[in-house]
Amino acid sequence: DSNALLFNYPIGASPATITKTYQTMLQYLEQQTQAKEIIGYGYSLGSMVQGASLEDYPFQENVRYLFIKHSPPANMYAGARDKYCTAAGLGAMLFGWNLSSVPSSLQLEEQGIHEIVITPKDDPLASLANALNVQEFHHKTFFSVPGDHDIKTLPRQELAERVNSVFSSEKIEAAL
């Protein structure tokens, strides 16, 4: 049994509205469907929305989580600056859109929640993987895939194996 819940953030919505929407969806999965395993996926801006939404989120003890970030810039300023120009990065900051994946990524690690970060090899954006590169992690997997930011390549086999190993190892640990 599994469920999928997808959403596309509305154009013109504020970061606060979008992050609240993401949190509400997680709460729906936790409370209404009583999901025991939740996998969240975000691509590019969606990975930063995911990151901002998970910052200080009250995760449930009885739910196992895995969050996947594909082509995640470290923050909106750096992503807009590197993809477009410095003015675009400054605009993101000026209008309150400097979302970041870094704080929640560090919090997920502290809480023992698994995260997979997929970064294209030729991605010119200042990536989350680069921002986190100086630390040792126990609950993170980093994948480097061919292509650039706009090529949505997924290491399907490796990703499936990692997802299975995350959930199967947690089941083993819970049984011990």
PDB file of N, CA, C and O in Angstrom, residues 101-155:
ATOM      1  N   SER A 101      18.166  25.481   1.811  1.00  0.00           N
ATOM      2  CA  SER A 101      18.057  24.074   2.203  1.00  0.00           C
ATOM      3  C   SER A 101      19.061  23.692   3.280  1.00  0.00           C
ATOM      4  O   SER A 101      18.973  22.618   3.850  1.00  0.00           O
ATOM      5  N   VAL A 102      20.026  24.559   3.541  1.00  0.00           N
ATOM      6  CA  VAL A 102      21.131  24.202   4.432  1.00  0.00           C
ATOM      7  C   VAL A 102      20.683  23.987   5.883  1.00  0.00           C
ATOM      8  O   VAL A 102      20.990  22.940   6.470  1.00  0.00           O
ATOM      9  N   PRO A 103      19.961  24.931   6.525  1.00  0.00           N
ATOM     10  CA  PRO A 103      19.611  24.707   7.939  1.00  0.00           C
ATOM     11  C   PRO A 103      18.813  23.423   8.175  1.00  0.00           C
ATOM     12  O   PRO A 103      19.120  22.655   9.080  1.00  0.00           O
ATOM     13  N   SER A 104      17.816  23.176   7.338  1.00  0.00           N
ATOM     14  CA  SER A 104      17.014  21.964   7.560  1.00  0.00           C
ATOM     15  C   SER A 104      17.814  20.705   7.243  1.00  0.00           C
ATOM     16  O   SER A 104      17.617  19.673   7.876  1.00  0.00           O
ATOM     17  N   SER A 105      18.718  20.785   6.285  1.00  0.00           N
ATOM     18  CA  SER A 105      19.553  19.624   5.968  1.00  0.00           C
ATOM     19  C   SER A 105      20.411  19.252   7.175  1.00  0.00           C
ATOM     20  O   SER A 105      20.565  18.067   7.501  1.00  0.00           O
ATOM     21  N   LEU A 106      20.944  20.239   7.841  1.00  0.00           N
ATOM     22  CA  LEU A 106      21.730  19.980   9.056  1.00  0.00           C
ATOM     23  C   LEU A 106      20.835  19.461  10.182  1.00  0.00           C
ATOM     24  O   LEU A 106      21.227  18.563  10.933  1.00  0.00           O
ATOM     25  N   GLN A 107      19.621  20.004  10.293  1.00  0.00           N
ATOM     26  CA  GLN A 107      18.685  19.522  11.320  1.00  0.00           C
ATOM     27  C   GLN A 107      18.263  18.075  11.061  1.00  0.00           C
ATOM     28  O   GLN A 107      18.144  17.285  12.005  1.00  0.00           O
ATOM     29  N   LEU A 108      18.026  17.739   9.781  1.00  0.00           N
ATOM     30  CA  LEU A 108      17.661  16.359   9.461  1.00  0.00           C
ATOM     31  C   LEU A 108      18.761  15.402   9.902  1.00  0.00           C
ATOM     32  O   LEU A 108      18.491  14.339  10.461  1.00  0.00           O
ATOM     33  N   GLU A 109      20.006  15.786   9.651  1.00  0.00           N
ATOM     34  CA  GLU A 109      21.138  14.962  10.065  1.00  0.00           C
ATOM     35  C   GLU A 109      21.146  14.778  11.579  1.00  0.00           C
ATOM     36  O   GLU A 109      21.295  13.660  12.085  1.00  0.00           O
ATOM     37  N   GLU A 110      20.957  15.869  12.315  1.00  0.00           N
ATOM     38  CA  GLU A 110      20.951  15.808  13.787  1.00  0.00           C
ATOM     39  C   GLU A 110      19.843  14.896  14.304  1.00  0.00           C
ATOM     40  O   GLU A 110      20.004  14.232  15.317  1.00  0.00           O
ATOM     41  N   GLN A 111      18.701  14.871  13.593  1.00  0.00           N
ATOM     42  CA  GLN A 111      17.557  14.077  14.033  1.00  0.00           C
ATOM     43  C   GLN A 111      17.587  12.643  13.497  1.00  0.00           C
ATOM     44  O   GLN A 111      16.691  11.861  13.780  1.00  0.00           O
ATOM     45  N   GLY A 112      18.616  12.324  12.700  1.00  0.00           N
ATOM     46  CA  GLY A 112      18.724  10.965  12.168  1.00  0.00           C
ATOM     47  C   GLY A 112      17.766  10.682  11.030  1.00  0.00           C
ATOM     48  O   GLY A 112      17.444   9.523  10.763  1.00  0.00           O
ATOM     49  N   ILE A 113      17.302  11.722  10.355  1.00  0.00           N
ATOM     50  CA  ILE A 113      16.393  11.557   9.220  1.00  0.00           C
ATOM     51  C   ILE A 113      17.220  11.555   7.942  1.00  0.00           C
ATOM     52  O   ILE A 113      18.053  12.429   7.732  1.00  0.00           O
ATOM     53  N   HIS A 114      16.978  10.580   7.107  1.00  0.00           N
ATOM     54  CA  HIS A 114      17.782  10.393   5.899  1.00  0.00           C
ATOM     55  C   HIS A 114      17.422  11.394   4.807  1.00  0.00           C
ATOM     56  O   HIS A 114      16.270  11.770   4.645  1.00  0.00           O
ATOM     57  N   GLU A 115      18.462  11.752   4.060  1.00  0.00           N
ATOM     58  CA  GLU A 115      18.307  12.695   2.958  1.00  0.00           C
ATOM     59  C   GLU A 115      19.222  12.255   1.818  1.00  0.00           C
ATOM     60  O   GLU A 115      20.353  11.844   2.051  1.00  0.00           O
ATOM     61  N   ILE A 116      18.705  12.342   0.614  1.00  0.00           N
ATOM     62  CA  ILE A 116      19.491  12.058  -0.580  1.00  0.00           C
ATOM     63  C   ILE A 116      19.592  13.346  -1.379  1.00  0.00           C
ATOM     64  O   ILE A 116      18.578  13.999  -1.642  1.00  0.00           O
ATOM     65  N   VAL A 117      20.822  13.723  -1.742  1.00  0.00           N
ATOM     66  CA  VAL A 117      21.064  14.942  -2.505  1.00  0.00           C
ATOM     67  C   VAL A 117      21.626  14.535  -3.865  1.00  0.00           C
ATOM     68  O   VAL A 117      22.676  13.899  -3.932  1.00  0.00           O
ATOM     69  N   ILE A 118      20.907  14.891  -4.933  1.00  0.00           N
ATOM     70  CA  ILE A 118      21.315  14.547  -6.302  1.00  0.00           C
ATOM     71  C   ILE A 118      21.781  15.831  -6.982  1.00  0.00           C
ATOM     72  O   ILE A 118      21.009  16.785  -7.100  1.00  0.00           O
ATOM     73  N   THR A 119      23.040  15.847  -7.410  1.00  0.00           N
ATOM     74  CA  THR A 119      23.609  17.043  -8.034  1.00  0.00           C
ATOM     75  C   THR A 119      24.202  16.701  -9.392  1.00  0.00           C
ATOM     76  O   THR A 119      25.064  15.834  -9.485  1.00  0.00           O
ATOM     77  N   PRO A 120      23.737  17.380 -10.456  1.00  0.00           N
ATOM     78  CA  PRO A 120      24.351  17.170 -11.774  1.00  0.00           C
ATOM     79  C   PRO A 120      25.812  17.619 -11.778  1.00  0.00           C
ATOM     80  O   PRO A 120      26.151  18.637 -11.163  1.00  0.00           O
ATOM     81  N   LYS A 121      26.666  16.879 -12.462  1.00  0.00           N
ATOM     82  CA  LYS A 121      28.106  17.181 -12.493  1.00  0.00           C
ATOM     83  C   LYS A 121      28.413  18.547 -13.075  1.00  0.00           C
ATOM     84  O   LYS A 121      29.314  19.237 -12.622  1.00  0.00           O
ATOM     85  N   ASP A 122      27.670  18.949 -14.088  1.00  0.00           N
ATOM     86  CA  ASP A 122      27.943  20.222 -14.759  1.00  0.00           C
ATOM     87  C   ASP A 122      27.007  21.337 -14.302  1.00  0.00           C
ATOM     88  O   ASP A 122      26.799  22.304 -15.023  1.00  0.00           O
ATOM     89  N   ASP A 123      26.439  21.205 -13.118  1.00  0.00           N
ATOM     90  CA  ASP A 123      25.510  22.214 -12.612  1.00  0.00           C
ATOM     91  C   ASP A 123      26.294  23.442 -12.154  1.00  0.00           C
ATOM     92  O   ASP A 123      27.122  23.347 -11.248  1.00  0.00           O
ATOM     93  N   PRO A 124      26.060  24.585 -12.776  1.00  0.00           N
ATOM     94  CA  PRO A 124      26.808  25.780 -12.398  1.00  0.00           C
ATOM     95  C   PRO A 124      26.294  26.417 -11.110  1.00  0.00           C
ATOM     96  O   PRO A 124      26.920  27.319 -10.575  1.00  0.00           O
ATOM     97  N   LEU A 125      25.165  25.944 -10.606  1.00  0.00           N
ATOM     98  CA  LEU A 125      24.586  26.582  -9.424  1.00  0.00           C
ATOM     99  C   LEU A 125      25.373  26.229  -8.168  1.00  0.00           C
ATOM    100  O   LEU A 125      25.931  25.147  -8.041  1.00  0.00           O
ATOM    101  N   ALA A 126      25.386  27.159  -7.225  1.00  0.00           N
ATOM    102  CA  ALA A 126      26.020  26.907  -5.924  1.00  0.00           C
ATOM    103  C   ALA A 126      25.143  25.892  -5.195  1.00  0.00           C
ATOM    104  O   ALA A 126      24.088  26.227  -4.684  1.00  0.00           O
ATOM    105  N   SER A 127      25.553  24.651  -5.188  1.00  0.00           N
ATOM    106  CA  SER A 127      24.671  23.579  -4.740  1.00  0.00           C
ATOM    107  C   SER A 127      24.722  23.325  -3.243  1.00  0.00           C
ATOM    108  O   SER A 127      25.678  23.660  -2.555  1.00  0.00           O
ATOM    109  N   LEU A 128      23.665  22.677  -2.783  1.00  0.00           N
ATOM    110  CA  LEU A 128      23.589  22.242  -1.396  1.00  0.00           C
ATOM    111  C   LEU A 128      24.731  21.283  -1.093  1.00  0.00           C
ATOM    112  O   LEU A 128      25.343  21.353  -0.033  1.00  0.00           O
ATOM    113  N   ALA A 129      25.045  20.392  -2.032  1.00  0.00           N
ATOM    114  CA  ALA A 129      26.142  19.438  -1.817  1.00  0.00           C
ATOM    115  C   ALA A 129      27.451  20.177  -1.563  1.00  0.00           C
ATOM    116  O   ALA A 129      28.217  19.804  -0.667  1.00  0.00           O
ATOM    117  N   ASN A 130      27.712  21.233  -2.319  1.00  0.00           N
ATOM    118  CA  ASN A 130      28.927  22.020  -2.096  1.00  0.00           C
ATOM    119  C   ASN A 130      28.892  22.721  -0.747  1.00  0.00           C
ATOM    120  O   ASN A 130      29.899  22.796  -0.055  1.00  0.00           O
ATOM    121  N   ALA A 131      27.738  23.231  -0.360  1.00  0.00           N
ATOM    122  CA  ALA A 131      27.616  23.936   0.919  1.00  0.00           C
ATOM    123  C   ALA A 131      27.839  22.991   2.098  1.00  0.00           C
ATOM    124  O   ALA A 131      28.335  23.405   3.141  1.00  0.00           O
ATOM    125  N   LEU A 132      27.485  21.726   1.935  1.00  0.00           N
ATOM    126  CA  LEU A 132      27.616  20.743   3.018  1.00  0.00           C
ATOM    127  C   LEU A 132      28.896  19.921   2.925  1.00  0.00           C
ATOM    128  O   LEU A 132      29.163  19.088   3.773  1.00  0.00           O
ATOM    129  N   ASN A 133      29.690  20.149   1.907  1.00  0.00           N
ATOM    130  CA  ASN A 133      30.820  19.301   1.552  1.00  0.00           C
ATOM    131  C   ASN A 133      31.875  19.133   2.647  1.00  0.00           C
ATOM    132  O   ASN A 133      32.594  18.156   2.662  1.00  0.00           O
ATOM    133  N   VAL A 134      31.968  20.045   3.564  1.00  0.00           N
ATOM    134  CA  VAL A 134      33.058  20.003   4.539  1.00  0.00           C
ATOM    135  C   VAL A 134      32.735  19.162   5.773  1.00  0.00           C
ATOM    136  O   VAL A 134      33.532  19.078   6.683  1.00  0.00           O
ATOM    137  N   GLN A 135      31.583  18.535   5.804  1.00  0.00           N
ATOM    138  CA  GLN A 135      31.183  17.824   7.008  1.00  0.00           C
ATOM    139  C   GLN A 135      31.013  16.336   6.747  1.00  0.00           C
ATOM    140  O   GLN A 135      30.793  15.907   5.622  1.00  0.00           O
ATOM    141  N   GLU A 136      31.071  15.567   7.813  1.00  0.00           N
ATOM    142  CA  GLU A 136      30.834  14.131   7.727  1.00  0.00           C
ATOM    143  C   GLU A 136      29.386  13.863   8.126  1.00  0.00           C
ATOM    144  O   GLU A 136      28.897  14.383   9.125  1.00  0.00           O
ATOM    145  N   PHE A 137      28.725  13.056   7.319  1.00  0.00           N
ATOM    146  CA  PHE A 137      27.313  12.765   7.573  1.00  0.00           C
ATOM    147  C   PHE A 137      27.083  11.270   7.657  1.00  0.00           C
ATOM    148  O   PHE A 137      27.747  10.492   6.986  1.00  0.00           O
ATOM    149  N   HIS A 138      26.103  10.891   8.468  1.00  0.00           N
ATOM    150  CA  HIS A 138      25.744   9.486   8.610  1.00  0.00           C
ATOM    151  C   HIS A 138      24.385   9.189   7.991  1.00  0.00           C
ATOM    152  O   HIS A 138      24.050   8.039   7.757  1.00  0.00           O
ATOM    153  N   HIS A 139      23.580  10.226   7.751  1.00  0.00           N
ATOM    154  CA  HIS A 139      22.214  10.045   7.262  1.00  0.00           C
ATOM    155  C   HIS A 139      21.982  10.742   5.929  1.00  0.00           C
ATOM    156  O   HIS A 139      20.872  11.130   5.621  1.00  0.00           O
ATOM    157  N   LYS A 140      23.053  10.914   5.160  1.00  0.00           N
ATOM    158  CA  LYS A 140      22.953  11.563   3.859  1.00  0.00           C
ATOM    159  C   LYS A 140      23.656  10.730   2.805  1.00  0.00           C
ATOM    160  O   LYS A 140      24.664  10.113   3.062  1.00  0.00           O
ATOM    161  N   THR A 141      23.075  10.762   1.616  1.00  0.00           N
ATOM    162  CA  THR A 141      23.699  10.150   0.455  1.00  0.00           C
ATOM    163  C   THR A 141      23.791  11.224  -0.613  1.00  0.00           C
ATOM    164  O   THR A 141      22.809  11.933  -0.864  1.00  0.00           O
ATOM    165  N   PHE A 142      24.952  11.354  -1.220  1.00  0.00           N
ATOM    166  CA  PHE A 142      25.148  12.318  -2.297  1.00  0.00           C
ATOM    167  C   PHE A 142      25.345  11.559  -3.598  1.00  0.00           C
ATOM    168  O   PHE A 142      26.156  10.645  -3.660  1.00  0.00           O
ATOM    169  N   PHE A 143      24.572  11.927  -4.619  1.00  0.00           N
ATOM    170  CA  PHE A 143      24.722  11.365  -5.958  1.00  0.00           C
ATOM    171  C   PHE A 143      25.134  12.477  -6.898  1.00  0.00           C
ATOM    172  O   PHE A 143      24.538  13.553  -6.898  1.00  0.00           O
ATOM    173  N   SER A 144      26.111  12.205  -7.724  1.00  0.00           N
ATOM    174  CA  SER A 144      26.485  13.110  -8.799  1.00  0.00           C
ATOM    175  C   SER A 144      26.062  12.443 -10.094  1.00  0.00           C
ATOM    176  O   SER A 144      26.411  11.290 -10.340  1.00  0.00           O
ATOM    177  N   VAL A 145      25.264  13.148 -10.889  1.00  0.00           N
ATOM    178  CA  VAL A 145      24.741  12.561 -12.130  1.00  0.00           C
ATOM    179  C   VAL A 145      25.216  13.374 -13.335  1.00  0.00           C
ATOM    180  O   VAL A 145      25.558  14.549 -13.197  1.00  0.00           O
ATOM    181  N   PRO A 146      25.248  12.773 -14.515  1.00  0.00           N
ATOM    182  CA  PRO A 146      25.667  13.510 -15.715  1.00  0.00           C
ATOM    183  C   PRO A 146      24.677  14.633 -16.030  1.00  0.00           C
ATOM    184  O   PRO A 146      23.503  14.548 -15.692  1.00  0.00           O
ATOM    185  N   GLY A 147      25.178  15.667 -16.697  1.00  0.00           N
ATOM    186  CA  GLY A 147      24.299  16.734 -17.162  1.00  0.00           C
ATOM    187  C   GLY A 147      24.450  18.018 -16.378  1.00  0.00           C
ATOM    188  O   GLY A 147      25.340  18.164 -15.542  1.00  0.00           O
ATOM    189  N   ASP A 148      23.540  18.947 -16.673  1.00  0.00           N
ATOM    190  CA  ASP A 148      23.553  20.222 -15.966  1.00  0.00           C
ATOM    191  C   ASP A 148      22.242  20.381 -15.198  1.00  0.00           C
ATOM    192  O   ASP A 148      21.444  19.458 -15.121  1.00  0.00           O
ATOM    193  N   HIS A 149      22.016  21.567 -14.687  1.00  0.00           N
ATOM    194  CA  HIS A 149      20.865  21.811 -13.813  1.00  0.00           C
ATOM    195  C   HIS A 149      19.529  21.495 -14.489  1.00  0.00           C
ATOM    196  O   HIS A 149      18.599  21.029 -13.847  1.00  0.00           O
ATOM    197  N   ASP A 150      19.426  21.773 -15.763  1.00  0.00           N
ATOM    198  CA  ASP A 150      18.151  21.625 -16.452  1.00  0.00           C
ATOM    199  C   ASP A 150      17.911  20.234 -17.017  1.00  0.00           C
ATOM    200  O   ASP A 150      16.865  19.965 -17.591  1.00  0.00           O
ATOM    201  N   ILE A 151      18.869  19.326 -16.872  1.00  0.00           N
ATOM    202  CA  ILE A 151      18.689  17.948 -17.322  1.00  0.00           C
ATOM    203  C   ILE A 151      18.323  17.121 -16.098  1.00  0.00           C
ATOM    204  O   ILE A 151      19.087  17.007 -15.150  1.00  0.00           O
ATOM    205  N   LYS A 152      17.127  16.579 -16.113  1.00  0.00           N
ATOM    206  CA  LYS A 152      16.591  15.894 -14.939  1.00  0.00           C
ATOM    207  C   LYS A 152      16.962  14.409 -14.945  1.00  0.00           C
ATOM    208  O   LYS A 152      16.107  13.538 -15.011  1.00  0.00           O
ATOM    209  N   THR A 153      18.249  14.127 -14.876  1.00  0.00           N
ATOM    210  CA  THR A 153      18.747  12.755 -14.863  1.00  0.00           C
ATOM    211  C   THR A 153      18.633  12.202 -13.446  1.00  0.00           C
ATOM    212  O   THR A 153      19.001  12.865 -12.484  1.00  0.00           O
ATOM    213  N   LEU A 154      18.132  11.005 -13.343  1.00  0.00           N
ATOM    214  CA  LEU A 154      18.050  10.336 -12.043  1.00  0.00           C
ATOM    215  C   LEU A 154      18.818   9.027 -12.092  1.00  0.00           C
ATOM    216  O   LEU A 154      18.677   8.260 -13.044  1.00  0.00           O
ATOM    217  N   PRO A 155      19.603   8.746 -11.070  1.00  0.00           N
ATOM    218  CA  PRO A 155      20.272   7.438 -10.981  1.00  0.00           C
ATOM    219  C   PRO A 155      19.266   6.420 -10.443  1.00  0.00           C
ATOM    220  O   PRO A 155      19.297   6.056  -9.277  1.00  0.00           O
TER     221      PRO A 155
END
